[in-house]
């Protein structure tokens, strides 16, 4: 992977920029001025202490102590009773789902899942679901998978219960939408590590805390996509219903919601995907399940951690395919059935549930266990029922190969890692950290003005100032250097692969499972091999961010190119343009908005992995956030998280371009677009 | 027609609702039935009722897995308790004990701030005495390097030899590979106080740090890093320690945890032996459970712990089996806890 990126990086990244409305010259000039500033005043102007709010981390620590004392006080504030009530409810819900899934017995769970998906989603999705459950069983991770499934179900239901109504309001009221957008941004960008301890203080450990953390991350996509769906209902339909004298409530329930049904189901799908990405974090605070296996496995049994990571991916893919298939099926456009068809559908539903009951009863009668067993016993002998050991053996073999510094692959990856560090990361880091702060501030603000306009420039200016004031200018510049290198690599790779996939549907089909895996596999899992293969400080963190961001860039580039109008392509071909000319002179320039969105999303996703980088030696902000939880340096952790947030907003504004700025002003766009993931990207 | 449709859809709803209700009631009923079945291989039902359920928390590292599963084997097989193991990370587990969600942590490396908050101030967590395992933190190098350069036995031998440890990321300085950021450490300050030409490089969490130094070890390259005992990897890699300035009367105020920052000089000494503590939730300590007395008396040596940790993490044995095996092999020790 890295071989391609290293060589191709420069030209591929420059290609779209060169055609980008003639502004690259201005940006180049600004960068040149900044470099002159670096050379003239190198290392002379660090962020001044007089402009720093030194006491902030301490204040935050005091807040946490206060919270803890209030919580344990003799007569706690009544607000804690509310938290306790919610905790009890969430815990009850998770336990109820878990117990119900266990009560069904393992054959019953498989039957229920497969038959329901078969009835409402179709046989393809049902096949995927069947395969998923079969693999949980064979991996020997049945119980953990059920625990994770129960936790996710509870978290997703609660997220939807809160997110969908808010999304409906946001969809109908622009001002409300604009007002909550910043809050949604904060919820999605501030790393969960930062607020884990306060959540534990308020909700204790266990499923409730895990549910809360998951909800904080999963509610924003539910709100955004629901709002988008409600907005998508044409004004004509709404007008028509009003004309017929419908009340607001009637319009909402009879027109807007039914017409937005597909988007609503899509928001369910996305909420599930986002929730699943917090499984590992949930494991740290008693969420049990697969997350537990991953975090603890990393220390004592890396192969097992990888296996659990694969189980998470399988669960994500199965849930994604199942909900997507159900959403597709319930499309109102397809729902115009005849009476006969309706009757048949009802019968099928009854048969489905009857079948489930029957299978559960039979399973119980035959004495099937709650949990898929590790071994089957017959009267004469015992059979191993899983292939866990075989799988672990294979993974271990792969890990052993990776960990062997005399291996062929290490001979390639190690020099690449060293090269990246010496010629990309280190120089950029030195420039960013040692250029006078006011030069960086002025330069980035100017670039934001040139690329995106006045308002983004003001936001950039304020955000960068905030980073300095809270006292983390230096580590933020260190992190920024890593983010920029990782984004450049992700964009370069994403462009090449994305163009390839757009030109060849077969490549796209082959890529899909790989991209799904990269998006849902916990980063901590796939980072492990890279620590061995490229054992130099910040490189594994950069690789992890590239791998996380590249699928979205690929998908944006592919869908952008696909959306280029057929007429334009035909016209070019008619004038005798070759395939390459069509691509370079027509398709890529016409898809530039999509490609710029890819750059923008790349940065945001790379920032999401900064904390993981902190866990594998990237230092800087990610390290401070991780330490905040692990050493109870709450204040420092929150400050670093805020800096990541500020950096994210600043870089988003610098790169968002004019079009997004226009959309944001009119309140039309989905907000910074933080939520964009794969389904939205497909036309 | 319309009427028929309604009745039919009603019927579907009634079936679905009854089904849901039946499932729910059955699930609730089932829960109660399951209670007494807990506890694997308890000796007698009577003992099982006495002990009930005990929640132990296992930390991420292998040593903690080892002592937790030893305790689990003893409690289950000798007392008939039902043992649940949680895996909550170091700091939040204090709140878990305060809330009575976790009964015991068997390996705590002196979290001074939390001791003050939870043990002294709130009193929701109580000290359970030392586990007997003694933690030792220090600067380690591979044995082969020590043999080639005997002067590295003390930190003085590092002076002038720093470039030996140079890597791509340390520039013209030597690389010192720092420990897991969540562990107690003061290496940055020590390097300053000892005036060594090292660049302190943070490798991140322990698995990442191990990946870094073990890779250099396998290549037989020089490497110096933060490390500790007891650790099962010490049985797999032959490591030697570089002596740091000793603790004496003169520097008895010397500190180990540079979290609070300040003058590097106040950290200028070797790491003190860390007494590893057992901690209990106050609720559990006052519950009168026989498990509490046993856990309170439980003692392990560094060798015990490393042996079991190696079996689990090194040889990939099932933790339950590894724990039970140690309990069988060390009946005398276990009997002492049971009296």
XYZ file of C-alpha atoms in Angstrom, chain A residues 65 68-69 71-72 87 91-92 99-100 103-104 197 200-201 204-205 283-286 288 292 295-296 298-301 339 342-343 346 350 353 357 364 370 396 402-405 410 414 418 421-422 426 429 528 531-533 535-537 614-617 623 627 629-633, chain B residues 1 4-5 8-9 12 15 19 23-24 26-27 30-31 34 58-62 65 84 87-92 95-96 99 101 114 117-118 121-122 124 168-169 180-185 199 201-208 210-212 214-215 218-219 232 257 259 312-313 316:
136
model
C -13.342 16.547 41.499
C -17.152 13.302 42.001
C -17.796 14.896 45.371
C -21.947 12.411 43.248
C -20.852 10.798 46.492
C -28.606 4.450 34.172
C -28.816 -1.183 32.103
C -32.195 -2.873 32.210
C -31.187 -12.209 28.203
C -33.714 -12.399 25.398
C -33.209 -17.252 25.986
C -33.820 -17.793 22.286
C -14.203 9.582 33.012
C -18.175 6.954 34.403
C -18.571 9.279 37.360
C -20.755 4.317 36.779
C -19.186 1.570 34.704
C -14.858 -2.250 26.340
C -12.694 0.054 28.476
C -15.551 0.931 30.797
C -17.277 -2.378 31.271
C -18.113 -6.224 27.732
C -13.210 -6.284 25.790
C -8.428 -4.189 24.261
C -7.190 -6.965 26.510
C -3.694 -6.421 22.503
C -1.598 -6.889 25.614
C -1.572 -10.642 25.951
C -2.891 -12.265 22.781
C -54.871 -6.967 -2.560
C -50.869 -7.755 0.353
C -52.478 -10.919 1.531
C -49.149 -10.894 5.479
C -47.047 -14.757 9.866
C -42.807 -15.406 13.031
C -41.419 -19.671 17.375
C -35.509 -25.758 23.562
C -28.017 -20.422 25.258
C -0.516 -15.986 14.745
C 5.164 -9.603 10.385
C 7.150 -9.550 13.612
C 10.199 -11.108 12.033
C 12.639 -8.325 11.158
C 10.173 -5.838 6.559
C 11.163 -0.315 7.233
C 12.175 5.809 7.740
C 9.732 10.188 8.664
C 12.921 11.823 7.474
C 10.091 15.687 10.194
C 6.821 19.318 11.645
C -0.604 -3.636 15.290
C 3.990 -1.078 14.437
C 6.140 -4.078 13.670
C 6.565 -3.357 9.981
C 8.780 0.686 13.812
C 9.342 4.423 13.807
C 7.375 6.731 16.039
C -1.435 8.719 20.492
C -1.681 5.116 21.641
C 0.963 3.975 19.173
C 3.561 6.665 19.557
C -0.995 11.277 23.447
C -3.141 10.054 28.974
C -8.055 9.018 30.744
C -5.311 6.602 31.670
C -3.515 8.775 34.192
C -6.505 10.821 35.199
C -5.124 14.054 33.795
C -63.094 -5.135 1.909
C -61.606 -7.431 6.377
C -58.265 -5.785 5.976
C -56.519 -9.154 9.427
C -53.959 -6.517 10.304
C -51.140 -9.803 12.946
C -50.017 -12.335 17.328
C -45.316 -13.246 21.004
C -40.776 -13.835 25.081
C -40.457 -11.100 27.658
C -40.143 -16.116 29.615
C -36.922 -14.104 29.642
C -35.597 -17.701 33.066
C -33.366 -15.196 34.792
C -30.428 -19.391 36.423
C -8.643 -7.816 35.320
C -6.305 -5.169 33.942
C -5.047 -5.281 30.407
C -1.536 -6.581 31.093
C -0.729 -10.276 31.383
C -4.659 -11.715 34.062
C -17.320 -12.684 37.256
C -12.035 -5.667 32.255
C -12.307 -2.033 33.151
C -9.355 0.232 32.604
C -7.231 1.487 35.525
C -8.774 4.808 36.511
C -12.499 4.198 35.886
C -15.416 4.530 40.406
C -16.614 1.000 39.658
C -20.324 2.012 43.116
C -19.849 -2.865 40.655
C -7.145 8.075 43.327
C -9.926 10.666 46.397
C -11.556 7.285 46.879
C -11.718 11.198 51.239
C -14.781 9.238 50.173
C -15.718 3.965 49.195
C 16.016 7.525 12.273
C 13.777 9.458 14.606
C 3.335 3.351 28.161
C 2.142 6.909 28.848
C -0.353 5.557 31.339
C 2.383 4.122 33.577
C 4.260 5.912 36.361
C 7.412 7.412 34.884
C 15.860 11.925 22.902
C 10.632 8.856 22.267
C 7.122 7.835 23.284
C 6.148 4.577 21.671
C 2.597 4.653 22.971
C 0.687 1.906 24.756
C 2.594 -1.113 26.009
C 1.949 -3.425 23.034
C 3.316 -0.715 20.752
C 7.047 -3.916 23.027
C 6.754 -4.004 19.246
C 9.414 -1.321 18.987
C 11.491 -6.379 20.430
C 12.013 -5.587 16.762
C 15.556 -9.470 17.150
C 17.911 -7.553 14.885
C 6.128 -12.358 31.399
C 6.107 10.198 39.121
C 3.122 13.916 36.531
C -1.357 -17.430 29.366
C 0.246 -14.753 27.217
C -1.537 -19.097 24.869
